[in-house]
PDB file of C-alpha atoms in Angstrom:
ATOM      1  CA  UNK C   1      -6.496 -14.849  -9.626  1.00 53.00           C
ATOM      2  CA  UNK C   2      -3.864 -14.497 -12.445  1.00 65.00           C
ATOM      3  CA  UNK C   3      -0.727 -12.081 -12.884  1.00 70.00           C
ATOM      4  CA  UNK C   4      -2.846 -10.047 -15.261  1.00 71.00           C
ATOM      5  CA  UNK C   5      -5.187  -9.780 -12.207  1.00 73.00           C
ATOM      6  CA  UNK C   6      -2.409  -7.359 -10.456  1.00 76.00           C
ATOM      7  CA  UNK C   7      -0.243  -6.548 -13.226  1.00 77.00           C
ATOM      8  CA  UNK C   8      -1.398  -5.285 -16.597  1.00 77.00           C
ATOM      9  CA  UNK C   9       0.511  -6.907 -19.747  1.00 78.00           C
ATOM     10  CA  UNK C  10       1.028  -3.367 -20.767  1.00 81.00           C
ATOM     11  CA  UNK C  11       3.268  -2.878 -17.824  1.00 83.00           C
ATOM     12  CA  UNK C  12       5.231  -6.415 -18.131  1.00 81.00           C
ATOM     13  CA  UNK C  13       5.863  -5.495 -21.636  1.00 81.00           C
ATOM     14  CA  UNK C  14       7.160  -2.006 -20.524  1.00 85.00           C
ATOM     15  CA  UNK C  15       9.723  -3.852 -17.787  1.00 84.00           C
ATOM     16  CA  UNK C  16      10.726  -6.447 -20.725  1.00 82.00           C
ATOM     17  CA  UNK C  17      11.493  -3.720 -23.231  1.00 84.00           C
ATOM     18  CA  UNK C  18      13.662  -1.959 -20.070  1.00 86.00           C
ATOM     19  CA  UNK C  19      15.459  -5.193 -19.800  1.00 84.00           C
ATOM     20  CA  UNK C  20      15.896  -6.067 -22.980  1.00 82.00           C
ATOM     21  CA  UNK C  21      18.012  -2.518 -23.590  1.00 84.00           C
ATOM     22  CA  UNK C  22      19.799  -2.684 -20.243  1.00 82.00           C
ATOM     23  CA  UNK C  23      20.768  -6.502 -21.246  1.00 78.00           C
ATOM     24  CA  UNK C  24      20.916  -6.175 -24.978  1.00 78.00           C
ATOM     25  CA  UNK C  25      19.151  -9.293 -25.762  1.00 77.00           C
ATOM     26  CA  UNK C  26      15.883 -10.118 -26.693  1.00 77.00           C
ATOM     27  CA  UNK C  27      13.429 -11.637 -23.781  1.00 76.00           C
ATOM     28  CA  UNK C  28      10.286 -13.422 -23.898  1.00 73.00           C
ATOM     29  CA  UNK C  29       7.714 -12.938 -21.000  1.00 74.00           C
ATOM     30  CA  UNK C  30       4.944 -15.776 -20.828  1.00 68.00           C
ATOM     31  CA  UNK C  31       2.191 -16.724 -18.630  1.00 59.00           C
ATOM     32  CA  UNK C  32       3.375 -20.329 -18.014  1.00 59.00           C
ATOM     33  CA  UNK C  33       0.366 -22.310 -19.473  1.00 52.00           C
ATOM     34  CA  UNK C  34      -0.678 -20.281 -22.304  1.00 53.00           C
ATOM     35  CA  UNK C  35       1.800 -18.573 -25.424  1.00 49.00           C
ATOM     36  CA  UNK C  36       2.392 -15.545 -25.480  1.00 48.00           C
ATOM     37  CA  UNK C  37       0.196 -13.550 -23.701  1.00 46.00           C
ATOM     38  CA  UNK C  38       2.544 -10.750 -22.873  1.00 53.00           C
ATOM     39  CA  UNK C  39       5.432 -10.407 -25.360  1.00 50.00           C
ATOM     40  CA  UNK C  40       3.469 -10.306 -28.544  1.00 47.00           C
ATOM     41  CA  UNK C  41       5.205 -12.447 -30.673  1.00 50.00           C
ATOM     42  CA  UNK C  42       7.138 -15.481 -29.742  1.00 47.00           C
ATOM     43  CA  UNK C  43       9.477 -17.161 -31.480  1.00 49.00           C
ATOM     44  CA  UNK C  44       8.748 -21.281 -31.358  1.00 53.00           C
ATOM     45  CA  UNK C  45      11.925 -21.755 -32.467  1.00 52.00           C
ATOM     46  CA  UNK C  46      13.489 -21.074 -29.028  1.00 52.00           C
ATOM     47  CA  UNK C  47      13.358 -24.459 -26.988  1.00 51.00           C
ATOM     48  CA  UNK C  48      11.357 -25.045 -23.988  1.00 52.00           C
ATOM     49  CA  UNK C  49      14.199 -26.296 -22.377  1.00 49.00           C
ATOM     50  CA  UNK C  50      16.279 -22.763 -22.091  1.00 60.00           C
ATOM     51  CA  UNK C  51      12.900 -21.242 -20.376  1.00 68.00           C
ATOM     52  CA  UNK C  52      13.173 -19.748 -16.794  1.00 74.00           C
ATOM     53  CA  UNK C  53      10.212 -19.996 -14.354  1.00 77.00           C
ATOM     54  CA  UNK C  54       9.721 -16.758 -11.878  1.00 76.00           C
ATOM     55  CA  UNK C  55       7.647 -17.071  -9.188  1.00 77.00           C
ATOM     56  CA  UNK C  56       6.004 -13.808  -9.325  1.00 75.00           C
ATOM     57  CA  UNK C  57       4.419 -12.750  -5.340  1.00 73.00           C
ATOM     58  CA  UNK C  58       2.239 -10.357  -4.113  1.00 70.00           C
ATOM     59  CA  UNK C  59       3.260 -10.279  -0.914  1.00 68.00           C
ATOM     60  CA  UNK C  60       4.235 -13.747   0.867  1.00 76.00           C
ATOM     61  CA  UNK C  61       1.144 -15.034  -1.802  1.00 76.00           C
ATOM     62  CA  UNK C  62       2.618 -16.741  -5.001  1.00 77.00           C
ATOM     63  CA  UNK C  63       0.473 -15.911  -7.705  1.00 74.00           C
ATOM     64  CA  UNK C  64       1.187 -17.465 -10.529  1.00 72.00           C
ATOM     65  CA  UNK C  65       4.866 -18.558 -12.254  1.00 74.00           C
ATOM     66  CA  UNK C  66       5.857 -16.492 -15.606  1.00 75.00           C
ATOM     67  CA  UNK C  67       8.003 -17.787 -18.030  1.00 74.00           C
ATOM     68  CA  UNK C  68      10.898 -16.016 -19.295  1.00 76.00           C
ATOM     69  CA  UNK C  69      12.949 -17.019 -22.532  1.00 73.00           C
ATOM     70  CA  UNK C  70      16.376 -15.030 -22.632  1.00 75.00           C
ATOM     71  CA  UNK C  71      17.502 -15.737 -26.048  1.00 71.00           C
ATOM     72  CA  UNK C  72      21.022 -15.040 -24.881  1.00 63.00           C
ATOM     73  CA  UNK C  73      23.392 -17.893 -26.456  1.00 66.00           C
ATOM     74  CA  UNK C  74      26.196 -16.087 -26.552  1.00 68.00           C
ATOM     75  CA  UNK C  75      25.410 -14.423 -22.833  1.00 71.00           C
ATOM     76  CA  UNK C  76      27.304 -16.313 -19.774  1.00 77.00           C
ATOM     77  CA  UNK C  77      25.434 -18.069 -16.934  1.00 78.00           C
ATOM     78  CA  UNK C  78      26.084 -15.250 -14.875  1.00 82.00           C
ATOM     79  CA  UNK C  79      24.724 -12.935 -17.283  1.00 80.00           C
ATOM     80  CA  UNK C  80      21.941 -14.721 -17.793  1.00 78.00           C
ATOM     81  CA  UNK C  81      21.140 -15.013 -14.442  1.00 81.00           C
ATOM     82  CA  UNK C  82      21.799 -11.543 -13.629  1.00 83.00           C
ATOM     83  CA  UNK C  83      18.753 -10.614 -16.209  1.00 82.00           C
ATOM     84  CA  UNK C  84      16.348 -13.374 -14.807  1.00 82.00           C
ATOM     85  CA  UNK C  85      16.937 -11.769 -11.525  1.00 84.00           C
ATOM     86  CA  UNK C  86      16.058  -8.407 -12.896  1.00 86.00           C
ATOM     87  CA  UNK C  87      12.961  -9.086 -14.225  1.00 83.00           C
ATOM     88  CA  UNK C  88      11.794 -10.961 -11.502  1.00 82.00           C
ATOM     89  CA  UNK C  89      12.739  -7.750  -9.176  1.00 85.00           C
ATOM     90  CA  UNK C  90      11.509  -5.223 -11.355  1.00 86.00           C
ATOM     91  CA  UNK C  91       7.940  -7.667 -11.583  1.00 83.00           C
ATOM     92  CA  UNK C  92       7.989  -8.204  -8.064  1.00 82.00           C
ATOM     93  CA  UNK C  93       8.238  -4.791  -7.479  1.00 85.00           C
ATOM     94  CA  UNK C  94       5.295  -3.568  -9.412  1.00 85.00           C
ATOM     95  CA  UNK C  95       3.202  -6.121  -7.868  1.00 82.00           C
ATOM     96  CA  UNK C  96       4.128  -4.697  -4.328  1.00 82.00           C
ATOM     97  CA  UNK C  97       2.958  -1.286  -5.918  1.00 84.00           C
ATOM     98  CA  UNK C  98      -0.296  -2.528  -6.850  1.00 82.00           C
ATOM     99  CA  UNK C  99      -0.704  -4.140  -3.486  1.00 80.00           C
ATOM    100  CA  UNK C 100      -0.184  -0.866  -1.434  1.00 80.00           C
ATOM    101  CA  UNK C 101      -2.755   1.163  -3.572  1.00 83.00           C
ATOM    102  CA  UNK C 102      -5.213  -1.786  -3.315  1.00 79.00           C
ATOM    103  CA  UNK C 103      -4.708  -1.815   0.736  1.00 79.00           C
ATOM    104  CA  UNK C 104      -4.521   1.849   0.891  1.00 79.00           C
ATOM    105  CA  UNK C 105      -7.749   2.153  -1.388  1.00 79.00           C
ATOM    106  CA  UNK C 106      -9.130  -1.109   0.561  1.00 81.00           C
ATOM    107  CA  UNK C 107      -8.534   1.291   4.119  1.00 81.00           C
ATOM    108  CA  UNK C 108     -10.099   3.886   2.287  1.00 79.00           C
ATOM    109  CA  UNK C 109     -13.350   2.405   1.555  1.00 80.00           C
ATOM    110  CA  UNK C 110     -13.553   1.290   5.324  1.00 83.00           C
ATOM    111  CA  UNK C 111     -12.920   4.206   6.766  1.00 81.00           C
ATOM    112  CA  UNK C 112     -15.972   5.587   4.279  1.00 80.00           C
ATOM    113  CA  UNK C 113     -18.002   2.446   5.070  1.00 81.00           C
ATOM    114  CA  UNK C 114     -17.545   3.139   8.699  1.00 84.00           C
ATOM    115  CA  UNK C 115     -18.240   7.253   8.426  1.00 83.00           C
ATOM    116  CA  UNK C 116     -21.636   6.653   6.966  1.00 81.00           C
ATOM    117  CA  UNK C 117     -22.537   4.189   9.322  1.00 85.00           C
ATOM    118  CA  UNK C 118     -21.636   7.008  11.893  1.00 83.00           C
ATOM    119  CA  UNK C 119     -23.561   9.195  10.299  1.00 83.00           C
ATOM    120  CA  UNK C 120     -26.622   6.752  10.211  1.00 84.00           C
ATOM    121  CA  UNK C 121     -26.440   6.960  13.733  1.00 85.00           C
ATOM    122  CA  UNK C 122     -26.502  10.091  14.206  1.00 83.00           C
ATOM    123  CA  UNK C 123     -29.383  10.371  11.751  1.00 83.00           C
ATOM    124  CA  UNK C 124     -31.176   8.500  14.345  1.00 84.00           C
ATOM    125  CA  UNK C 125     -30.194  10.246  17.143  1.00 84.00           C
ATOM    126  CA  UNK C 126     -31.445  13.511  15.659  1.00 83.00           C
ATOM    127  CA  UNK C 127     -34.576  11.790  14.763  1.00 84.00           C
ATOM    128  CA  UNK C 128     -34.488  10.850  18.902  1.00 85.00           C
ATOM    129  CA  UNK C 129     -34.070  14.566  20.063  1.00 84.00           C
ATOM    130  CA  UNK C 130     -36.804  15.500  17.553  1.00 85.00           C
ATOM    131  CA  UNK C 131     -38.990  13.493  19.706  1.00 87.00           C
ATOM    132  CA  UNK C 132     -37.841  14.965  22.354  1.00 86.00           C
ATOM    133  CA  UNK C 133     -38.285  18.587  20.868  1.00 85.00           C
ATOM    134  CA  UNK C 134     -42.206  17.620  20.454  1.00 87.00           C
ATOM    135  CA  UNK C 135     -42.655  16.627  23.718  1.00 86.00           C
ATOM    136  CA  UNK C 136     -41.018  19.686  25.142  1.00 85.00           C
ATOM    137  CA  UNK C 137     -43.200  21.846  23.017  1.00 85.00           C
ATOM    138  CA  UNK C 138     -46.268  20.008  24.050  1.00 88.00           C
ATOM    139  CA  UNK C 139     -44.793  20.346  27.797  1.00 85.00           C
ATOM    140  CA  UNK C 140     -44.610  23.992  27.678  1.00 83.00           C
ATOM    141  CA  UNK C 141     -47.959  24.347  25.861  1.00 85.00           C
ATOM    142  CA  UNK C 142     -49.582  22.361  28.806  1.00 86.00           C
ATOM    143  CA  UNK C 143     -47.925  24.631  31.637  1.00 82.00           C
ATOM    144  CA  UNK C 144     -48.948  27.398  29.815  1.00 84.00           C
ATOM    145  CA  UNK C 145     -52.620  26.963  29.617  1.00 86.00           C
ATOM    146  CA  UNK C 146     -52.280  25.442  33.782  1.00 83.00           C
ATOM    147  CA  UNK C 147     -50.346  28.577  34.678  1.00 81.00           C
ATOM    148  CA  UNK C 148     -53.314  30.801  32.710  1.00 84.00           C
ATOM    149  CA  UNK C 149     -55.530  28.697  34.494  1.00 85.00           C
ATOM    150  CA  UNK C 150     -54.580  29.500  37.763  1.00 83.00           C
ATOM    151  CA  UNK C 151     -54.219  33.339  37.324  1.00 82.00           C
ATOM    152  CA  UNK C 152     -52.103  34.701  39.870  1.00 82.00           C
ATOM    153  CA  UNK C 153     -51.300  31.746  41.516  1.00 80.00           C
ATOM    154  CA  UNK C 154     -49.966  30.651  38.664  1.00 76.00           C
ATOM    155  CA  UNK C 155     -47.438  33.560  37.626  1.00 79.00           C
ATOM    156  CA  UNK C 156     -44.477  31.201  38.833  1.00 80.00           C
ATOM    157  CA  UNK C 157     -45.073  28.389  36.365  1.00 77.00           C
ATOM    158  CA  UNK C 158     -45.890  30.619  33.656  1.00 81.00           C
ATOM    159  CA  UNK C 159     -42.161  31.468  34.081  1.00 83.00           C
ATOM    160  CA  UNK C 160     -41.485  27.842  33.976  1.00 82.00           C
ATOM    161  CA  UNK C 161     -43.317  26.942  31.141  1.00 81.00           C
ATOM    162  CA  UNK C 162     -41.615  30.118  29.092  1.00 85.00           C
ATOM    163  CA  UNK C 163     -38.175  28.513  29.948  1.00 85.00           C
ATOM    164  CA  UNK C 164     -39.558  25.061  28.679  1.00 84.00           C
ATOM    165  CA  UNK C 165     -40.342  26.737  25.782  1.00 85.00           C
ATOM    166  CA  UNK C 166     -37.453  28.779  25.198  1.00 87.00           C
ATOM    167  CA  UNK C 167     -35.347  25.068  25.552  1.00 85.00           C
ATOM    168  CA  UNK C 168     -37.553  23.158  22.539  1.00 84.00           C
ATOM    169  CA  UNK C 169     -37.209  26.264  20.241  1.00 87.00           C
ATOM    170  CA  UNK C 170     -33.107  26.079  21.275  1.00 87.00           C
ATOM    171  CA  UNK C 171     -32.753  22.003  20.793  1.00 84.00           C
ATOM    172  CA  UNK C 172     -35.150  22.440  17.796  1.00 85.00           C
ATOM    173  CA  UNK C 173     -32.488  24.736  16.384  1.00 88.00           C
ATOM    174  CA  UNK C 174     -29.310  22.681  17.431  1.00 86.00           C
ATOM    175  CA  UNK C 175     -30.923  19.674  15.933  1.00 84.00           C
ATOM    176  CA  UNK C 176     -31.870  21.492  12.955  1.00 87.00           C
ATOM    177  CA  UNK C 177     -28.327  22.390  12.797  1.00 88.00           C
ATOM    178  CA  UNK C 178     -26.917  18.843  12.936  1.00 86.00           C
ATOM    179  CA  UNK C 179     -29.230  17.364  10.605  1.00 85.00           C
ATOM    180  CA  UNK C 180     -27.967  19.804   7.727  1.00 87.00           C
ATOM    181  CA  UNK C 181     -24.633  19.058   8.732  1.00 87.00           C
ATOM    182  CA  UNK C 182     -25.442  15.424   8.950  1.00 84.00           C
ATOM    183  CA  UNK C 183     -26.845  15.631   5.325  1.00 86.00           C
ATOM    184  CA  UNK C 184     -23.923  17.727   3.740  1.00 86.00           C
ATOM    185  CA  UNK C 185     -21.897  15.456   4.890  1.00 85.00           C
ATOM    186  CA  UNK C 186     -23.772  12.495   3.658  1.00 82.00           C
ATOM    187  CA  UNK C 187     -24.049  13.600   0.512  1.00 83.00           C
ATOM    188  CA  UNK C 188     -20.005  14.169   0.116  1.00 82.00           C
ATOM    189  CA  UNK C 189     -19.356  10.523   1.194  1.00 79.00           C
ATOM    190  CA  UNK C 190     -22.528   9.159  -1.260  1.00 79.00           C
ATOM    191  CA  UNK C 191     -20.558  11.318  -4.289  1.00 78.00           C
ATOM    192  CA  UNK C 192     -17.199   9.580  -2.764  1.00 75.00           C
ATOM    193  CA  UNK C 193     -19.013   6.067  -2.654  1.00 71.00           C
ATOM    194  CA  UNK C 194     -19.824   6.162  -6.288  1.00 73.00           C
ATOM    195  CA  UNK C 195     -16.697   7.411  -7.584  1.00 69.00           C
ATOM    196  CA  UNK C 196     -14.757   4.801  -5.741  1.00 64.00           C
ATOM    197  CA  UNK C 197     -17.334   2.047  -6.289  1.00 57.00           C
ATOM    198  CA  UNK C 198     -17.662   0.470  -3.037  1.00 45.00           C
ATOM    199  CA  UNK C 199     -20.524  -1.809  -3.609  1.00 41.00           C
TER     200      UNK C 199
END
């Protein structure tokens, strides 16, 4: 990973140009390693030697060192410090941004990952008391034709296999119930998925 990787030049050029008015001197930002891929035009006539390495974080992870060329002659050692440690704040601080959105988006996705697993679940639990709602039906169809079978004996279980009945039409409707739900739901966290790009 590089600086650019959490921290968009755009932005490092926007903290610069802060700088550079709050310190009235012109600064150079560098990615140590390669010219000038963040300040746009760099003067070669300022020597290597009066460039400043920042360690720039995210987090306790250093990623990557920035060079910084104050072109401050006439600015005191205290001065000049002062501004090195105000870019590498102000840089440090953006970084921390971007890590907090990326671990509060990174949450995000798992609690979505984790949801539609749920939901898979209970997709197959529904499919489960579906079963269930077959065999009941079958069960009450069976009683029925035993209880007409019997005649008046079998008055009792025709009761019976009304109430059996009665419960597959019920848990038919329930499960019909969840499964819409299930699907609505589905659908909101598949819309979700894609705008967030999880896989």
């Amino acid at each position: 990973m590089e600086i650019t990787d959490y921290i968009d030049i755009s932005t490092l050029r926007s903290i610069r140009d802060d700088i550079e008015v709050i310190s009235s001197t012109k600064i150079y930002i560098l990615d140590c390693g390669k010219k000038d891929v963040i300040s746009g035009s760099f003067s070669s006539e300022i020597p290597e030697t009066s460039a400043r390495n920042i360690e720039v974080m995210a987090g306790d992870k250093n990623i990557g060192t920035i060079c910084i060329y104050i072109d401050g002659n006439d600015m005191s050692e205290s001065r000049l410090s002062h501004t090195e440690n105000l870019i590498r704040r102000e840089i440090n601080d953006k970084i921390k941004e971007v890590m907090a959105t990326r671990a509060g988006e990174q949450s995000y996705i798992e609690y979505v990952r984790s949801t539609m697993e749920a939901l898979e679940q209970l997709k197959n639990q529904s499919r489960l008391f579906s079963k269930i709602e077959s065999k009941q039906k079958i069960l009450a169809l069976n009683a029925s034709i035993e209880a007409a079978r019997a005649g008046e004996q079998g008055k009792s279980f025709s009761v019976i296999a009304g109430e059996v009945g009665d419960l597959a039409k019920k848990s038919g409707e329930a499960n019909k119930t969840v499964k819409e739900i299930n699907e609505k739901i589905t659908r909101s966290l598949e819309e979700l998925r894609k705008n967030i790009d999880i896989y």
